[in-house]
Amino acid sequence: MTVSIGVLGTGRIGVMHAELIAQRIPGARLAGIYDVMPESSSKLAERLGCKTFTSPAELMSSDEVDAIAICTSTNTHVDLLVMASNYRKPTFCEKPVSLTLSETDRALRAVSESKTPVMMGFNRRFDPAHRAVRDRVADGTLGEVHLVRITSRDPAPPPLEYAKVSGGIFVDMTIHDFDMARYVTGSEIVQVYAIGDLRIVPSFKEANDLDTVALTLVHANGAITQIDNSRQAVYGYDQRVEAFGSKGLAASENPYSHTALVRSDKGTAHTTIPYFFLERYIPSYLAEWNEFLSVVNGSKPSVGVADGRASLVAGLAAWKSYHEQRPVKTNEIS
Amino acid sequence: MTVSIGVLGTGRIGVMHAELIAQRIPGARLAGIYDVMPESSSKLAERLGCKTFTSPAELMSSDEVDAIAICTSTNTHVDLLVMASNYRKPTFCEKPVSLTLSETDRALRAVSESKTPVMMGFNRRFDPAHRAVRDRVADGTLGEVHLVRITSRDPAPPPLEYAKVSGGIFVDMTIHDFDMARYVTGSEIVQVYAIGDLRIVPSFKEANDLDTVALTLVHANGAITQIDNSRQAVYGYDQRVEAFGSKGLAASENPYSHTALVRSDKGTAHTTIPYFFLERYIPSYLAEWNEFLSVVNGSKPSVGVADGRASLVAGLAAWKSYHEQRPVKTNEIS
Amino acid sequence: MTVSIGVLGTGRIGVMHAELIAQRIPGARLAGIYDVMPESSSKLAERLGCKTFTSPAELMSSDEVDAIAICTSTNTHVDLLVMASNYRKPTFCEKPVSLTLSETDRALRAVSESKTPVMMGFNRRFDPAHRAVRDRVADGTLGEVHLVRITSRDPAPPPLEYAKVSGGIFVDMTIHDFDMARYVTGSEIVQVYAIGDLRIVPSFKEANDLDTVALTLVHANGAITQIDNSRQAVYGYDQRVEAFGSKGLAASENPYSHTALVRSDKGTAHTTIPYFFLERYIPSYLAEWNEFLSVVNGSKPSVGVADGRASLVAGLAAWKSYHEQRPVKTNEIS
Amino acid sequence: MTVSIGVLGTGRIGVMHAELIAQRIPGARLAGIYDVMPESSSKLAERLGCKTFTSPAELMSSDEVDAIAICTSTNTHVDLLVMASNYRKPTFCEKPVSLTLSETDRALRAVSESKTPVMMGFNRRFDPAHRAVRDRVADGTLGEVHLVRITSRDPAPPPLEYAKVSGGIFVDMTIHDFDMARYVTGSEIVQVYAIGDLRIVPSFKEANDLDTVALTLVHANGAITQIDNSRQAVYGYDQRVEAFGSKGLAASENPYSHTALVRSDKGTAHTTIPYFFLERYIPSYLAEWNEFLSVVNGSKPSVGVADGRASLVAGLAAWKSYHEQRPVKTNEIS
């Protein structure tokens, strides 16, 4: 049976999700969309052949909507999750839940008490290559996991205005890597050490933000994770995960945009790697939506609000570590 | 302005094209579909939200149809191309044009005289990696091209019934490679030498067909192309093109299904390559449809009926070479 | 016990072998050298700390020489093999045995009748990567072998004077590939089809030679081998072997000179591949000498004069095929 | 003119250097060797055709010795460097200089005051791949360097007895990576943060040592280096360096033992990476000796005792950081 999904928010990521639901997920249907800017949503609705709603409540309460996708700006996530809990409809929510723990906990309570199935949009878990790394830990191929290395580098920095409200690099960017570290090791983060600098966009000083950071995590099971992030890798969206254990190593490497190479007397040239998430991670979004369909049909989400909370704690611990220049236990954050 | 395309034939390749047009080609719309089996087309029409037509003529003549896609079985292509010529609507046609030269010439005449823009579905030309190889020849990076190597191996053989009517391996399979050889070298095939054997499906003897072949082509510009084909590569759809010239080499390699690797004391393991064309060549089909939109808007197709004819001539020359055990000039075929 | 080896001929390849024996083969000792140009051998002898001999006979008969290495020019090989047979000392001989079949047969007779162990210098058999390809055929990993593809391209053409006496490209260059085809398939060559052209060094017309060739072999076990050769690959010494069978594929790829890569907004750059055999094949020569030590200690050589003969037959068949423009059975050559 | 080198110490690394000097470095000659165990050195001397000395002083003072190689156990390095300074002969010394700063400074003073050219054996600087990474920083290709990642993992742990006297993992193993970090960034280490654990060899607790560590360095130029080490990578000697900067990335990857691959329906298999330094780093040692010949001929060594000191300081800072669980400035070490 086809699942009808209503999408809240039609910014860049919302448009992408609406298109995927409308066009590329067999078993899903785009029931309708809502955006705080009606003109943007009505154009999209026309293009994708769906209706528009005039408020989140109208969308959530509609009989035509089986499930909800929250793709609005971060500061609205908690209210919308609470509202969705009232309707008990299966809900997909983009990360992060919130920039504060207390708000995150408010969402977590509402969702738990209502037993609403909520899946958080940590799409990288669904990337076939990163997932294969995790699977080789989970199935014992690598033995005990000792070290994890994660590199995430964006092709270009976001606008300063974004940095001012995003929670900063540890919350807007590293949050994916905290989630990946938990996902790959299967173990909670107990300590965070973080340093960083402004090397690319000096203006981010105004937002008290960083653009180049390096972190060292300790997990409950003893594994150590090293993360590095940059807001600007001129060669493209650099996304790599490596797990090392007593029996070997698994690693996801960057793909190339295509597989042609050229050899000359100067050496061998390959093409570029994918530029950014639209070029790199569509397969992960498709897999994410396929899992969400299972959630709608009764499966437990593999990644929920509690996971969003754990990564936020790590992000806040990272900022504390950076400011206090010492390793910080995650249980110091509350 | 959106181009409305009507699709004739909803077998495996027709369904794929209809879906791509309906869902993944901005600027295109699926106007409707026709199939000789009405029940199969009506289900698809419902799923994709388009109308069905009751005959090719109804589809071609409809005001709602700006352009035509011929995805029916090979033996209908010529009649449909001739019919499309009457309507002068831009037409996409799956390869091959026909299994005989005289029929191909009939289509060619109709298309030429009516000046109907017809684009043949040699999708591999639109694969970004193979295209990059061609571009490095065309832009002079490789200097004069001396040697080309093409490997095409399917993951599994088609049914015997298909082999009986397909024209045999040189026409149903190598035809893509003849086109690739012409595309990469930018030069006509003047001689073909072909050998082959039955190594995988002995029953194909009944169809007088082969499953393992090796060919050597000579081009008008002096380049030599070596091709090998197998109807069964257990590791997946092996698709490689290499051009070698006075200044270097360009080659398209097989992609992996994902980029994760595992290292153990046994060595390093990568995952499989894509299984078949749906896993491997979607980007090429998308690019193909984007070019077709340009054709509808007045551009000359980069690959037309005459190209289909040239590859058929090479295929017929290959059969002649195989049977007579000698190199055959393409001008011996008429 | 250390094996003392005397080296005949101190041209480029003889110097290399003398150095390897003197310095890099534990269990081997360079007993002494002979060259038709005494001044060149005396300098080398001083550098490597060995004696010089004044004639092949003096070297071969010396009590200090346990085994003989023939690295002189091709036209002397047969006489020296016959001479070595008189001394019954284990002998290594560079390829080819001779440019003519009758001379090759004279050597073969002398060696066979005297039961002298002779190992031919087809070093590529000892390359770890090519050997791994062969081993995957031999151990059944690939199932039945259907197709083999061999690419051998030199970085730069030899002098015209060499081409005039070398037997031409099919005998001086493709001979390695004929041997590789027999080695990998484990099956004799029964038919050869060869075409070629002069694309790089027009002056080789004077030697009736070619610089760019493509061959198709049929083996006794039904396998088909495609070979391409060029006398000039500007990007380095291109050496690849691929075997394809019912259960999969094994292939040896070109190594890089080192493993560093550079990524920029233009793409990814790797360094060059090895320039020529001294940069590429030293491990194969080392393995070859290690096998030769086993031969001295009683093992049967894995590659002997009969193998040299089989490759020469294929080379002569290739020339006949080229001139007569038809596939030629190897049993037409005698 | 040939340089005659005397080698002190014929343990594993001393034997390797003696062999390289005797056999593979044109322009160098092995003048003789000394070892505290005369029987081991006399066998080696016989095999390599050189003399033995009965004391370091005899070797250093000999007219037949132009230059000295110190390959003895670490605790003798300083005395031997001081002694070599008396003779003012160019000296190669294996790393580390010493396990203590005061002793290191004693060596540094003797060498500086006597102006004896001393080259430290940080061989990884001479590896062509790592060197290429450094060169892309040094020549500006990468722009400003922001992040460096270094992975060094040994295939198997050393004996406990070694760990007890080696200075521990940060001094016996990470020391190479500290040197690499300084080499690649071209900038001093100003801060070290280190964590670690015992995951592989619990018995190393007796030596107060670790087997799995992760470090974060800050350099004077603002670059950040992340290092990870393990004493046991079952898949071989994992040695990778990556530099990331404003204009791109350069990275040295692990080579394969050979380049053959096998494809089956299970995926693609490559062979192992080199097992340990003898399989991996011979080209670096050869390049090192070639530079040393230049040093003997008057060039300044590219890596001297002061470099050894800087890496030792970083190693001591790492231990302090580990014990005090905080980042440590290198200027806290004295």
XYZ file of N, CA and C in Angstrom, chain D residues 125-196:
216
model
N 61.265 10.097 5.586
C 61.399 11.335 4.799
C 61.839 11.029 3.369
N 62.486 9.902 3.164
C 63.055 9.596 1.857
C 62.164 8.677 1.036
N 61.071 8.268 1.626
C 60.107 7.475 0.854
C 59.526 8.348 -0.256
N 59.526 7.864 -1.480
C 59.081 8.733 -2.598
C 57.653 9.239 -2.441
N 56.769 8.436 -1.869
C 55.372 8.858 -1.746
C 55.212 9.914 -0.648
N 55.781 9.652 0.528
C 55.679 10.638 1.604
C 56.378 11.940 1.176
N 57.514 11.752 0.527
C 58.249 12.935 0.050
C 57.412 13.752 -0.922
N 56.670 13.097 -1.761
C 55.814 13.824 -2.712
C 54.760 14.629 -1.964
N 54.250 14.079 -0.860
C 53.268 14.828 -0.056
C 53.934 16.092 0.491
N 55.108 15.922 1.084
C 55.839 17.080 1.615
C 56.109 18.094 0.502
N 56.545 17.598 -0.652
C 56.901 18.514 -1.733
C 55.714 19.345 -2.189
N 54.520 18.753 -2.148
C 53.334 19.514 -2.586
C 52.969 20.600 -1.570
N 53.344 20.413 -0.312
C 53.218 21.513 0.651
C 54.305 22.539 0.367
N 55.524 22.056 0.269
C 56.668 22.968 0.168
C 56.627 23.812 -1.100
N 56.110 23.256 -2.178
C 56.099 24.008 -3.442
C 54.813 24.814 -3.613
N 53.980 24.824 -2.603
C 52.799 25.696 -2.648
C 51.584 25.101 -3.334
N 51.705 23.895 -3.875
C 50.566 23.279 -4.565
C 49.331 23.222 -3.683
N 49.531 22.940 -2.416
C 48.387 22.781 -1.503
C 47.991 24.093 -0.824
N 48.666 25.175 -1.129
C 48.372 26.429 -0.442
C 48.831 26.361 1.002
N 48.104 27.012 1.898
C 48.435 26.916 3.325
C 47.984 25.558 3.843
N 48.836 24.909 4.616
C 48.476 23.592 5.124
C 47.652 23.752 6.407
N 46.500 23.100 6.427
C 45.569 23.213 7.558
C 45.570 21.970 8.439
N 45.534 20.820 7.810
C 45.390 19.561 8.551
C 46.341 18.524 7.975
N 46.935 17.721 8.843
C 47.749 16.589 8.415
C 47.235 15.358 9.167
N 47.131 14.257 8.457
C 46.737 12.989 9.098
C 47.821 11.963 8.831
N 48.275 11.316 9.889
C 49.322 10.306 9.743
C 48.856 9.022 10.416
N 48.890 7.953 9.679
C 48.610 6.631 10.237
C 49.875 5.798 10.157
N 50.294 5.253 11.300
C 51.414 4.290 11.296
C 51.014 3.126 12.156
N 50.942 1.988 11.523
C 50.574 0.787 12.272
C 51.541 -0.325 11.901
N 52.127 -0.928 12.933
C 53.043 -2.040 12.696
C 52.249 -3.329 12.513
N 52.834 -4.303 11.852
C 52.093 -5.556 11.652
C 51.966 -6.382 12.936
N 52.944 -6.256 13.825
C 52.925 -7.103 15.023
C 53.736 -6.411 16.108
N 53.369 -6.605 17.364
C 54.068 -5.910 18.441
C 55.477 -6.441 18.644
N 56.373 -5.601 19.170
C 57.726 -6.045 19.514
C 57.670 -6.871 20.805
N 58.785 -7.489 21.202
C 58.785 -8.236 22.467
C 58.634 -7.286 23.663
N 58.115 -7.815 24.741
C 57.974 -7.022 25.961
C 59.326 -6.442 26.386
N 60.392 -7.219 26.239
C 61.706 -6.750 26.679
C 62.093 -5.468 25.943
N 61.713 -5.395 24.682
C 61.977 -4.177 23.908
C 61.180 -3.013 24.477
N 59.887 -3.247 24.732
C 59.037 -2.165 25.225
C 59.567 -1.602 26.540
N 60.206 -2.455 27.321
C 60.704 -2.011 28.624
C 61.836 -0.995 28.518
N 62.595 -1.045 27.428
C 63.760 -0.156 27.314
C 63.650 0.833 26.160
N 62.536 0.806 25.441
C 62.447 1.568 24.185
C 62.029 3.018 24.394
N 61.591 3.348 25.604
C 61.023 4.672 25.814
C 59.509 4.670 25.627
N 58.969 3.509 25.258
C 57.518 3.413 25.089
C 57.075 3.867 23.718
N 55.824 3.610 23.400
C 55.305 3.784 22.041
C 55.500 5.188 21.498
N 55.363 6.228 22.354
C 55.478 7.595 21.825
C 56.916 7.923 21.412
N 57.859 7.181 22.008
C 59.268 7.445 21.681
C 59.814 6.409 20.698
N 59.326 5.185 20.777
C 59.909 4.187 19.862
C 59.148 4.119 18.535
N 57.920 4.578 18.519
C 57.105 4.408 17.311
C 56.591 5.758 16.795
N 55.895 6.503 17.647
C 55.355 7.793 17.201
C 56.463 8.762 16.787
N 57.669 8.506 17.254
C 58.768 9.423 16.943
C 58.911 9.624 15.427
N 58.688 8.561 14.671
C 58.708 8.687 13.208
C 57.611 9.642 12.726
N 56.483 9.602 13.391
C 55.348 10.420 12.951
C 55.514 11.876 13.365
N 56.127 12.084 14.538
C 56.450 13.473 14.908
C 57.382 14.065 13.849
N 58.373 13.262 13.473
C 59.296 13.764 12.455
C 58.565 14.008 11.134
N 57.670 13.092 10.790
C 56.913 13.264 9.538
C 56.039 14.517 9.604
N 55.427 14.766 10.750
C 54.576 15.946 10.907
C 55.394 17.229 10.724
N 56.580 17.259 11.307
C 57.452 18.434 11.138
C 57.926 18.552 9.695
N 58.215 17.422 9.097
C 58.732 17.390 7.722
C 57.670 17.875 6.742
N 56.466 17.360 6.888
C 55.411 17.676 5.927
C 54.936 19.126 6.083
N 54.724 19.540 7.335
C 54.239 20.913 7.542
C 55.342 21.939 7.412
N 56.588 21.517 7.592
C 57.678 22.488 7.624
C 57.587 23.400 8.831
N 57.034 22.895 9.926
C 56.769 23.766 11.079
C 56.898 22.974 12.376
N 57.395 23.659 13.411
C 57.624 22.987 14.697
C 56.303 22.613 15.385
N 56.391 21.584 16.203
C 55.256 21.153 17.040
C 55.253 22.004 18.300
N 54.124 22.656 18.588
C 54.073 23.485 19.797
C 53.186 22.885 20.890
N 52.310 21.976 20.516
C 51.429 21.376 21.528
C 51.112 19.947 21.140
N 50.989 19.082 22.151
C 50.697 17.665 21.928
C 49.568 17.236 22.866
N 48.576 16.578 22.299
C 47.562 15.912 23.115
C 47.586 14.439 22.738
N 47.628 13.565 23.733
C 47.781 12.133 23.450
C 46.893 11.307 24.366
N 46.203 10.365 23.769
C 45.533 9.353 24.567
C 45.917 7.989 24.016
N 45.618 6.951 24.787
C 45.987 5.628 24.315
C 45.465 4.564 25.231
